[in-house]
XYZ file of C-alpha atoms in Angstrom:
631
model
C 7.115 29.222 -15.285
C 9.745 27.305 -13.342
C 8.842 25.700 -10.037
C 9.441 22.729 -7.730
C 6.796 20.159 -6.959
C 6.289 16.689 -5.473
C 8.688 16.959 -2.520
C 9.454 13.555 -1.031
C 11.568 12.278 1.862
C 12.655 8.614 1.460
C 10.100 8.277 -1.377
C 7.238 9.380 0.905
C 5.135 12.489 1.238
C 5.397 13.968 4.749
C 6.290 10.674 6.398
C 5.668 10.034 10.141
C 8.042 7.979 12.218
C 11.068 7.396 10.026
C 14.237 5.965 11.525
C 16.617 6.880 8.690
C 19.599 8.676 10.231
C 20.496 10.477 6.985
C 17.211 11.035 5.140
C 17.210 11.778 1.412
C 15.123 14.460 -0.250
C 13.740 14.298 -3.813
C 11.706 16.695 -5.922
C 10.458 17.284 -9.453
C 10.825 20.371 -11.675
C 7.910 21.965 -13.531
C 8.473 24.381 -16.413
C 6.771 25.843 -19.481
C 10.092 25.733 -21.365
C 11.421 22.749 -23.284
C 14.843 21.417 -22.338
C 14.729 23.074 -18.922
C 17.489 21.750 -16.690
C 18.418 22.301 -13.106
C 21.817 23.881 -12.610
C 21.752 24.292 -8.826
C 19.593 23.695 -5.748
C 19.244 24.813 -2.157
C 17.631 22.953 0.753
C 16.760 24.383 4.140
C 15.630 22.455 7.220
C 14.085 23.847 10.390
C 11.916 22.806 13.325
C 9.244 25.412 12.482
C 7.348 26.198 9.298
C 8.673 29.789 9.212
C 12.282 28.540 9.109
C 13.340 30.695 12.020
C 16.630 29.416 13.389
C 17.407 27.089 10.523
C 19.029 23.789 11.472
C 20.522 23.088 8.097
C 21.115 25.042 4.885
C 22.998 23.771 1.856
C 23.068 27.254 0.333
C 23.386 27.083 -3.470
C 24.813 23.752 -4.624
C 25.754 23.491 -8.297
C 24.194 20.199 -9.299
C 21.491 18.746 -11.512
C 20.673 16.167 -8.838
C 17.016 16.198 -7.757
C 16.581 12.702 -6.308
C 18.090 11.166 -3.167
C 19.853 14.302 -1.982
C 21.157 13.223 1.406
C 20.797 15.524 4.427
C 24.355 14.753 5.410
C 25.553 16.306 8.631
C 22.061 17.058 10.022
C 21.870 15.566 13.523
C 18.360 14.222 14.101
C 16.600 13.744 17.403
C 13.972 11.132 18.112
C 10.253 11.966 17.876
C 10.866 15.309 16.210
C 9.267 16.958 13.198
C 11.533 18.662 10.687
C 10.264 21.051 8.008
C 12.134 21.424 4.734
C 11.885 23.427 1.537
C 13.764 23.470 -1.723
C 14.505 25.942 -4.470
C 16.394 25.499 -7.703
C 17.957 27.455 -10.531
C 17.741 26.429 -14.212
C 20.491 26.704 -16.804
C 19.605 30.361 -17.340
C 20.045 31.142 -13.608
C 16.315 31.637 -13.194
C 15.194 31.002 -9.604
C 12.227 28.711 -8.982
C 11.448 30.383 -5.665
C 10.923 28.290 -2.599
C 8.783 25.194 -2.825
C 5.844 24.583 -0.558
C 6.968 23.476 2.905
C 7.099 19.712 3.468
C 8.093 17.759 6.535
C 9.368 14.452 7.853
C 9.061 13.252 11.432
C 11.468 10.917 13.135
C 10.329 7.919 15.122
C 12.183 6.394 18.042
C 15.347 6.216 15.868
C 16.887 3.418 17.922
C 15.444 0.193 19.254
C 17.101 0.977 22.585
C 14.664 3.900 23.056
C 11.677 1.578 23.637
C 10.430 1.803 27.235
C 7.204 -0.219 26.869
C 6.798 -3.884 27.799
C 5.401 -6.668 25.623
C 1.923 -7.572 26.848
C -0.407 -10.427 25.876
C -3.661 -11.938 26.905
C -3.248 -14.031 30.089
C -2.649 -17.733 29.487
C -5.067 -18.539 32.302
C -7.940 -16.993 30.319
C -6.824 -17.880 26.801
C -5.758 -21.469 26.140
C -2.990 -21.825 23.599
C -5.272 -23.512 21.068
C -7.991 -20.840 21.412
C -8.917 -19.205 18.117
C -10.597 -16.201 19.767
C -8.800 -12.908 19.091
C -7.960 -11.077 22.349
C -8.520 -7.377 22.891
C -6.389 -5.233 25.219
C -7.125 -1.902 26.847
C -6.025 0.773 29.276
C -7.401 4.162 30.336
C -5.436 7.367 29.770
C -6.141 10.462 31.860
C -5.353 13.498 29.688
C -4.577 16.344 32.026
C -4.969 19.388 29.747
C -4.878 20.701 26.160
C -2.770 18.508 23.918
C -0.310 19.983 21.429
C 0.619 16.675 19.824
C 0.281 12.976 20.534
C 1.898 10.014 18.818
C 1.424 6.262 19.199
C 4.290 3.960 18.292
C 3.124 0.370 18.095
C 4.017 -3.100 16.905
C 2.890 -6.644 17.594
C 3.692 -10.303 17.391
C 0.826 -11.130 15.103
C -1.457 -8.440 13.725
C -2.931 -5.505 15.570
C -5.681 -2.941 15.159
C -5.710 0.074 17.507
C -8.762 1.828 18.938
C -8.991 5.136 20.789
C -12.256 6.140 22.437
C -14.091 3.668 20.228
C -12.620 4.928 16.953
C -10.208 2.933 14.752
C -6.701 4.511 14.777
C -5.167 5.062 11.343
C -5.921 3.546 7.969
C -3.190 0.872 7.993
C -4.116 -2.826 7.729
C -2.190 -6.041 8.470
C 0.219 -4.127 10.681
C 3.080 -4.570 11.514
C 3.461 -6.458 8.234
C 5.201 -9.691 7.381
C 8.944 -9.732 8.080
C 11.521 -12.292 9.178
C 10.118 -11.830 12.682
C 13.070 -13.260 14.631
C 15.426 -10.816 12.856
C 13.299 -7.793 11.920
C 10.021 -6.420 13.213
C 8.474 -3.147 12.014
C 6.602 -0.603 14.132
C 4.136 2.052 12.958
C 3.592 5.669 13.986
C 0.158 7.301 14.398
C -0.825 10.924 14.948
C -3.648 10.710 17.490
C -3.693 14.358 18.577
C -7.291 14.896 17.464
C -8.543 11.602 18.985
C -7.638 12.503 22.563
C -9.735 14.672 24.830
C -9.244 15.994 28.347
C -10.162 13.451 31.022
C -10.433 9.706 30.669
C -9.593 8.151 27.272
C -9.932 4.451 26.414
C -6.981 3.066 24.457
C -7.282 -0.439 23.107
C -6.030 -3.001 20.596
C -7.288 -6.113 18.892
C -4.758 -8.836 18.180
C -4.851 -11.385 15.326
C -2.706 -14.379 14.510
C -1.732 -13.147 11.035
C 1.458 -14.530 9.496
C 3.173 -14.735 12.861
C 1.019 -17.330 14.604
C -1.576 -18.340 12.003
C -1.786 -21.054 9.374
C 0.698 -20.716 6.543
C 1.754 -22.751 3.494
C 0.027 -25.504 1.566
C 0.486 -27.915 4.470
C -1.354 -25.447 6.782
C 1.257 -25.426 9.529
C 0.615 -23.049 12.387
C 2.754 -21.039 14.812
C 5.764 -21.006 12.493
C 7.225 -17.875 14.081
C 5.681 -17.928 17.526
C 2.812 -19.201 19.688
C 1.568 -16.055 21.485
C 0.250 -12.789 20.059
C 1.516 -9.724 21.888
C 1.490 -5.918 21.752
C 4.179 -3.320 22.274
C 2.933 0.294 22.405
C 3.970 3.751 23.554
C 1.732 6.839 23.546
C 3.744 10.085 23.824
C 1.712 13.177 24.768
C 3.063 16.691 24.484
C 0.846 19.171 26.318
C 0.283 22.801 25.333
C 2.167 23.910 28.467
C 5.303 22.112 27.230
C 5.176 19.105 29.562
C 5.317 15.515 28.289
C 3.757 12.237 29.325
C 4.434 8.636 28.343
C 1.782 5.896 28.462
C 3.111 2.486 27.516
C 1.993 -1.116 27.405
C 2.628 -2.576 30.883
C 1.031 -4.525 33.706
C -1.714 -1.895 34.087
C -3.439 -3.053 30.869
C -6.341 -5.494 30.779
C -7.308 -8.228 28.344
C -10.618 -9.772 27.338
C -12.071 -12.013 24.658
C -13.350 -10.153 21.617
C -16.252 -10.909 19.322
C -13.791 -12.293 16.746
C -14.131 -16.032 17.315
C -11.560 -16.856 14.621
C -9.574 -14.840 12.079
C -7.038 -16.453 9.796
C -5.531 -15.261 6.523
C -6.531 -18.455 4.639
C -9.598 -19.558 6.542
C -11.452 -16.223 6.880
C -13.174 -14.807 9.937
C -15.951 -15.799 12.324
C -17.590 -12.974 14.264
C -20.355 -12.999 16.851
C -21.745 -9.482 17.258
C -23.608 -10.512 20.423
C -20.253 -10.771 22.220
C -19.038 -7.228 21.506
C -17.550 -5.409 24.500
C -17.423 -1.647 24.963
C -13.788 -0.914 25.704
C -14.714 2.628 26.759
C -16.837 1.362 29.681
C -14.650 0.777 32.795
C -17.397 -1.288 34.423
C -17.740 -3.844 31.591
C -17.023 -7.424 32.676
C -14.683 -10.066 31.335
C -11.409 -8.149 31.679
C -8.277 -9.666 33.244
C -4.730 -8.437 33.941
C -2.364 -8.961 31.021
C 0.746 -11.131 30.966
C 4.177 -9.579 30.484
C 6.348 -11.548 28.113
C 10.021 -11.429 27.217
C 10.832 -10.731 23.574
C 13.722 -8.832 22.001
C 13.280 -5.157 21.189
C 16.668 -4.949 19.508
C 15.218 -6.116 16.174
C 12.508 -3.451 15.955
C 12.699 -1.024 13.019
C 10.383 1.747 11.764
C 7.913 0.988 8.966
C 9.854 0.710 5.698
C 7.194 -0.246 3.175
C 4.154 1.874 2.372
C 1.173 0.669 4.412
C -1.563 -1.716 3.256
C -4.712 0.364 2.939
C -8.201 0.298 1.458
C -7.278 1.583 -1.996
C -10.577 1.431 -3.860
C -14.066 -0.066 -3.785
C -16.107 -2.162 -6.208
C -19.846 -2.754 -6.361
C -21.207 -6.122 -7.423
C -22.546 -6.237 -10.978
C -24.974 -9.110 -10.572
C -26.719 -11.506 -8.166
C -26.708 -14.949 -9.745
C -28.602 -18.128 -9.008
C -26.428 -21.104 -10.026
C -27.801 -24.343 -11.482
C -27.271 -25.892 -8.029
C -29.432 -23.154 -6.497
C -26.769 -21.071 -4.766
C -27.054 -17.310 -4.579
C -23.790 -15.825 -5.789
C -22.566 -12.228 -6.058
C -20.518 -11.391 -9.114
C -18.055 -8.538 -8.418
C -17.196 -8.242 -12.144
C -13.446 -8.332 -11.361
C -11.064 -10.657 -9.601
C -10.043 -8.643 -6.591
C -8.192 -8.944 -3.291
C -9.662 -7.709 -0.059
C -13.076 -8.396 1.413
C -16.767 -7.566 1.310
C -18.243 -4.908 3.570
C -21.952 -5.602 3.953
C -25.135 -4.455 5.632
C -27.512 -6.998 7.160
C -30.611 -6.891 9.327
C -32.174 -9.790 11.193
C -32.816 -11.640 14.414
C -30.314 -12.005 17.243
C -28.353 -15.195 16.697
C -29.003 -15.370 12.982
C -25.818 -16.288 11.119
C -24.898 -15.285 7.553
C -22.021 -16.803 5.609
C -19.959 -15.547 2.693
C -17.689 -17.933 0.800
C -15.276 -16.551 -1.801
C -13.985 -18.002 -5.060
C -12.308 -16.914 -8.303
C -14.407 -18.686 -10.911
C -17.536 -20.665 -11.695
C -17.222 -24.104 -13.209
C -18.178 -24.973 -16.802
C -21.820 -25.414 -15.689
C -21.935 -22.070 -13.911
C -21.694 -23.450 -10.381
C -19.603 -22.058 -7.545
C -16.086 -23.577 -7.771
C -13.555 -23.844 -4.927
C -11.313 -26.810 -5.804
C -8.399 -24.541 -6.748
C -8.494 -22.990 -3.261
C -7.173 -26.265 -1.822
C -7.286 -25.875 1.980
C -8.081 -22.131 1.996
C -11.644 -21.744 3.223
C -11.993 -17.996 2.469
C -15.203 -18.017 4.536
C -16.744 -15.169 6.538
C -19.339 -16.036 9.195
C -21.205 -13.299 10.987
C -23.737 -13.792 13.826
C -26.104 -10.880 14.245
C -26.766 -9.094 17.485
C -30.273 -8.373 16.160
C -32.507 -5.312 15.867
C -31.209 -2.437 13.764
C -29.200 -2.757 10.542
C -25.682 -3.999 11.174
C -22.559 -3.247 9.096
C -19.581 -5.556 9.114
C -16.192 -6.069 7.516
C -13.465 -8.497 8.688
C -10.324 -7.483 10.562
C -7.369 -9.859 10.045
C -8.065 -11.758 6.845
C -8.255 -11.091 3.135
C -9.657 -13.018 0.197
C -8.836 -13.372 -3.480
C -12.154 -13.626 -5.348
C -14.641 -12.505 -7.959
C -17.646 -14.554 -6.812
C -19.192 -14.758 -3.347
C -21.673 -17.445 -2.333
C -24.202 -16.060 0.176
C -25.922 -18.143 2.821
C -28.338 -17.131 5.578
C -29.309 -13.767 4.072
C -32.962 -12.785 3.618
C -34.626 -13.406 0.299
C -34.852 -9.676 -0.504
C -31.173 -8.810 -0.164
C -30.029 -5.881 -2.308
C -26.799 -5.416 -4.301
C -26.287 -2.014 -2.731
C -25.797 -3.722 0.651
C -22.447 -5.133 -0.524
C -19.199 -3.281 -1.279
C -15.945 -4.875 -2.360
C -12.983 -3.353 -0.431
C -9.773 -3.597 -2.511
C -6.638 -3.629 -0.351
C -2.953 -3.675 -1.193
C 0.250 -1.846 -0.327
C -0.582 1.727 -1.139
C 2.011 2.309 -3.862
C 1.723 5.433 -5.939
C 0.561 4.740 -9.481
C 3.263 5.942 -11.861
C 2.660 4.245 -15.221
C -0.221 3.583 -17.590
C -0.713 2.182 -21.080
C -3.440 2.489 -23.714
C -3.598 1.604 -27.384
C -6.173 1.032 -30.140
C -6.427 -2.745 -29.532
C -8.966 -3.616 -26.822
C -7.349 -7.040 -26.211
C -3.935 -5.481 -25.535
C -5.605 -2.974 -23.245
C -7.275 -5.852 -21.397
C -3.898 -7.538 -21.027
C -2.541 -4.364 -19.456
C -5.598 -4.242 -17.172
C -4.965 -7.861 -16.106
C -1.287 -7.137 -15.350
C -2.217 -4.126 -13.261
C -4.765 -6.094 -11.253
C -2.272 -8.909 -10.878
C -0.023 -6.394 -9.161
C -2.841 -5.081 -7.010
C -3.691 -8.601 -5.928
C -0.165 -9.768 -5.216
C 1.526 -6.778 -3.600
C 0.063 -6.994 -0.110
C 3.081 -6.149 2.067
C 5.125 -8.850 0.323
C 5.249 -9.824 -3.399
C 3.190 -12.987 -3.420
C 2.595 -15.665 -6.012
C -1.187 -15.754 -5.583
C -3.721 -14.083 -3.304
C -6.372 -16.782 -2.928
C -5.354 -20.376 -2.177
C -3.413 -21.770 0.796
C -0.113 -20.251 -0.267
C 0.250 -16.466 -0.796
C 3.993 -16.658 -0.214
C 6.740 -14.285 -1.238
C 8.162 -16.518 -3.975
C 11.481 -15.095 -5.116
C 11.041 -16.313 -8.703
C 7.806 -14.381 -9.125
C 9.332 -11.270 -7.556
C 12.395 -11.119 -9.784
C 10.331 -11.780 -12.930
C 7.836 -9.010 -12.224
C 9.951 -6.371 -10.456
C 10.595 -4.257 -13.566
C 7.004 -4.275 -14.766
C 5.791 -3.512 -11.279
C 8.174 -0.544 -11.078
C 6.806 0.946 -14.285
C 3.227 0.759 -13.043
C 3.743 1.889 -9.439
C 6.416 3.289 -7.159
C 7.731 0.016 -5.722
C 10.960 1.321 -4.156
C 9.790 1.314 -0.481
C 8.051 -2.010 -1.102
C 11.151 -3.758 -2.398
C 13.427 -1.987 0.077
C 11.603 -3.713 2.893
C 11.347 -7.067 1.113
C 15.003 -7.141 0.070
C 16.079 -6.501 3.651
C 14.132 -9.593 4.661
C 15.756 -11.496 1.792
C 19.174 -10.481 3.115
C 18.143 -11.428 6.645
C 16.965 -14.902 5.559
C 19.978 -15.635 3.327
C 21.823 -18.744 4.504
C 25.363 -18.424 5.950
C 26.665 -19.987 2.719
C 24.831 -17.389 0.620
C 21.815 -19.453 -0.441
C 18.413 -17.812 -0.951
C 15.149 -19.439 0.277
C 12.440 -20.131 -2.304
C 10.220 -17.527 -0.689
C 10.804 -14.476 1.520
C 10.014 -14.315 4.431
C 11.115 -17.909 4.840
C 8.868 -20.648 6.222
C 11.461 -23.425 6.186
C 9.127 -25.582 4.104
C 10.167 -28.223 1.599
C 9.661 -27.664 -2.113
C 6.542 -29.200 -3.724
C 7.894 -32.496 -5.088
C 11.520 -32.627 -6.179
C 14.560 -32.281 -4.064
C 15.445 -32.240 -0.409
C 16.416 -28.571 -0.129
C 14.337 -25.484 0.603
C 16.542 -22.835 -0.975
C 18.701 -21.717 -3.875
C 16.980 -22.702 -7.083
C 18.253 -20.834 -10.129
C 15.969 -17.933 -11.213
C 14.384 -17.969 -7.757
C 17.511 -17.214 -5.709
C 18.641 -14.789 -8.435
C 16.149 -12.327 -6.961
C 19.127 -11.435 -4.719
C 20.842 -9.827 -7.723
C 18.012 -8.978 -10.134
C 15.791 -7.046 -7.732
C 18.410 -4.703 -6.219
C 19.860 -3.919 -9.635
C 16.430 -3.300 -11.133
C 15.460 -0.922 -8.317
C 18.753 0.873 -8.887
C 18.060 1.204 -12.623
C 14.446 2.350 -12.044
C 15.053 4.768 -9.162
C 18.782 5.509 -9.011
C 18.813 4.202 -5.432
C 22.512 3.643 -4.860
C 22.045 3.377 -1.089
C 19.828 0.278 -1.424
C 22.209 -1.195 -3.968
C 25.133 -0.689 -1.593
C 23.093 -2.162 1.227
C 22.311 -5.324 -0.762
C 25.722 -5.617 -2.461
C 27.201 -8.126 -0.023
C 24.072 -10.228 -0.390
C 24.578 -10.187 -4.157
C 28.214 -11.264 -3.763
C 27.276 -14.057 -1.338
C 24.767 -15.425 -3.824
C 27.435 -15.599 -6.534
C 29.827 -17.256 -4.069
C 27.211 -19.837 -3.224
C 26.778 -20.832 -6.878
C 30.523 -20.726 -7.519
C 31.095 -23.284 -4.776
C 28.585 -25.794 -6.167
C 29.869 -28.833 -8.025
C 33.283 -29.404 -9.598
C 33.079 -26.747 -12.350
C 32.813 -23.206 -10.919
C 31.626 -21.799 -14.282
C 28.679 -24.180 -14.703
C 25.730 -24.702 -12.406
C 24.767 -28.328 -12.852
C 24.146 -29.478 -9.309
C 21.280 -29.223 -6.809
C 17.530 -28.789 -7.128
C 16.109 -26.328 -9.672
C 12.541 -25.499 -10.705
C 13.798 -25.056 -14.240
C 11.375 -23.570 -16.753
C 8.542 -23.888 -14.278
C 4.982 -24.206 -15.620
C 6.184 -24.112 -19.249
C 3.680 -25.227 -21.872
C 6.139 -27.818 -23.220
C 6.317 -29.749 -19.970
C 5.707 -33.472 -19.998
C 2.371 -34.873 -18.823
C 1.869 -34.638 -15.064
C 4.929 -32.422 -14.727
C 5.289 -28.730 -13.945
C 8.830 -28.476 -15.360
C 9.364 -27.416 -18.994
C 11.439 -29.337 -21.515
C 14.414 -26.931 -21.417
C 17.374 -28.523 -19.615
C 17.492 -27.395 -15.973
C 21.278 -27.098 -15.919
C 21.092 -24.865 -18.993
C 18.569 -22.591 -17.288
C 20.658 -22.542 -14.088
C 23.889 -21.654 -15.835
C 22.199 -18.925 -17.906
C 20.903 -17.288 -14.702
C 24.306 -17.754 -13.077
C 25.891 -15.770 -15.929
C 23.176 -13.125 -15.700
C 23.630 -12.692 -11.956
C 27.385 -12.370 -12.347
C 26.853 -9.661 -15.000
C 24.498 -7.717 -12.667
C 26.904 -8.011 -9.758
C 29.651 -6.727 -12.030
C 27.453 -3.734 -12.930
C 26.788 -3.105 -9.231
C 30.527 -3.213 -8.541
C 31.108 -0.635 -11.251
C 28.296 1.615 -9.946
C 29.654 1.361 -6.377
C 33.254 1.823 -7.541
C 34.456 -1.523 -6.148
C 37.531 -1.826 -8.394
C 38.805 -5.146 -7.101
C 35.371 -6.723 -7.487
C 35.094 -5.308 -11.009
C 38.226 -7.212 -11.980
C 37.043 -10.412 -10.285
C 33.530 -10.471 -11.754
C 34.809 -9.499 -15.193
């Protein structure tokens, strides 16, 4: 048996809405024989599954390459689906036969193709300091049978789409966290089956998210912008061959939603009595939207895998603490939220507060959360059983303190929803020692908790930032456990975007322009932290053979070396500026986070390491002059 399996385009299975001009195809070989090797391959591309009128055919190419095979010379059109298939020959000239048919679908391809307008809730109805999340809507008249329909959407803030009362897609925290003034992702949704002939209600909820909400340990707000907005296009292709575009414009309406407050650190407050039916044209409280001016030139298609609900956990116990609190124990530190059922009187409010640990006496403990409230408040509409889960917030927790629930609440009414970037699991480890297995379990759950669109340092307190030091230290382990290539592709592009003109690297990516905690008067370019600019691209290249990403980040790597080289009077030592040093080392002095190892020694060691990695990159990319220089 000799066959091809696991076809991927840009690391993804049948991706929708890619904007890569020269996509790359990868596959795996399956064989009963040992030492089976590919000697040649053939790829065909067509716009139909039967491959009639092929657009592209490599014919037989003598090569063992099975990853990142570029579709060079294939001219792509926007909003088009392309089918592809692969076959290979082994060293004995045995043909695998054609693989199953896979596809990729292009998005808008170019930011200049956007025709929609940015819309937001009207300032007259929403004061700037209002915490209420707005909802937007329009009505779409579908004139006949639909062959296909796609929504392309992004937002300043976070958005959640609805079509005829149903949630669109399984992505959360869209459009993700990027360096918003330089890069903004959009997502693509197949909504063919959600449309019906006649009137259709299309709507969106908007949340503050990272764009407008509270961020950092000093709880600053509106770091990137002060107004949440939506940009959306719905493209409908009818069965008769005609096309229609519905986009965000002045014809949309805005109203206040039942989400009274939703913040990443603080949690969410929801009043079910205030819910509006967006499908009812006669419902009150709707106002014309505002049109705002914001650049579309920075918009790119989704690069990372989406954040999704990956798994669920059930609580293992309901505890009563010595202080008398009722506390759910989820049995595992997790990141996400609780979905719960509740029944009661109209106006009754229940509250869920989240924490990682209990104190030494067994009481609910929140001191390590600092200013992060991690609190969900839900006001019942009353009557039948109600089910709720939050929209634009996530918590890091194992324990949940319950208030306002009836005395007879049941464990089965609560479900832990685990969310993170939906990276494919690729590695596992087991051995005979249960403690080592537990260590592996903890590492895996550390990755689940800290890879939510960006690689964060912690998922619970008032921080959750993309610290570069944490990212470079964990990138190799993360890449053994899961396919992190799309994840780090997106993050490294933000790192490059936020790099200073001199080549410095902020402490965390995306940057908040915040001062470091304690020492120094700079906010960038500590050794080991800034070295993420060299360590992460090289590690992704080693793990995935991704020369395109390495080439893309190469100038950023060089700029980082140039930045260090220019510091101080000796270009071969790094003994100037602020450094975290051996941060959180056990040999640190009392009341200090910095270890006893000399900071300049740590800095110069990382300097040498980054030069060695940039040299390796120069060799891999055949940059002969740079090879001589870095040598």
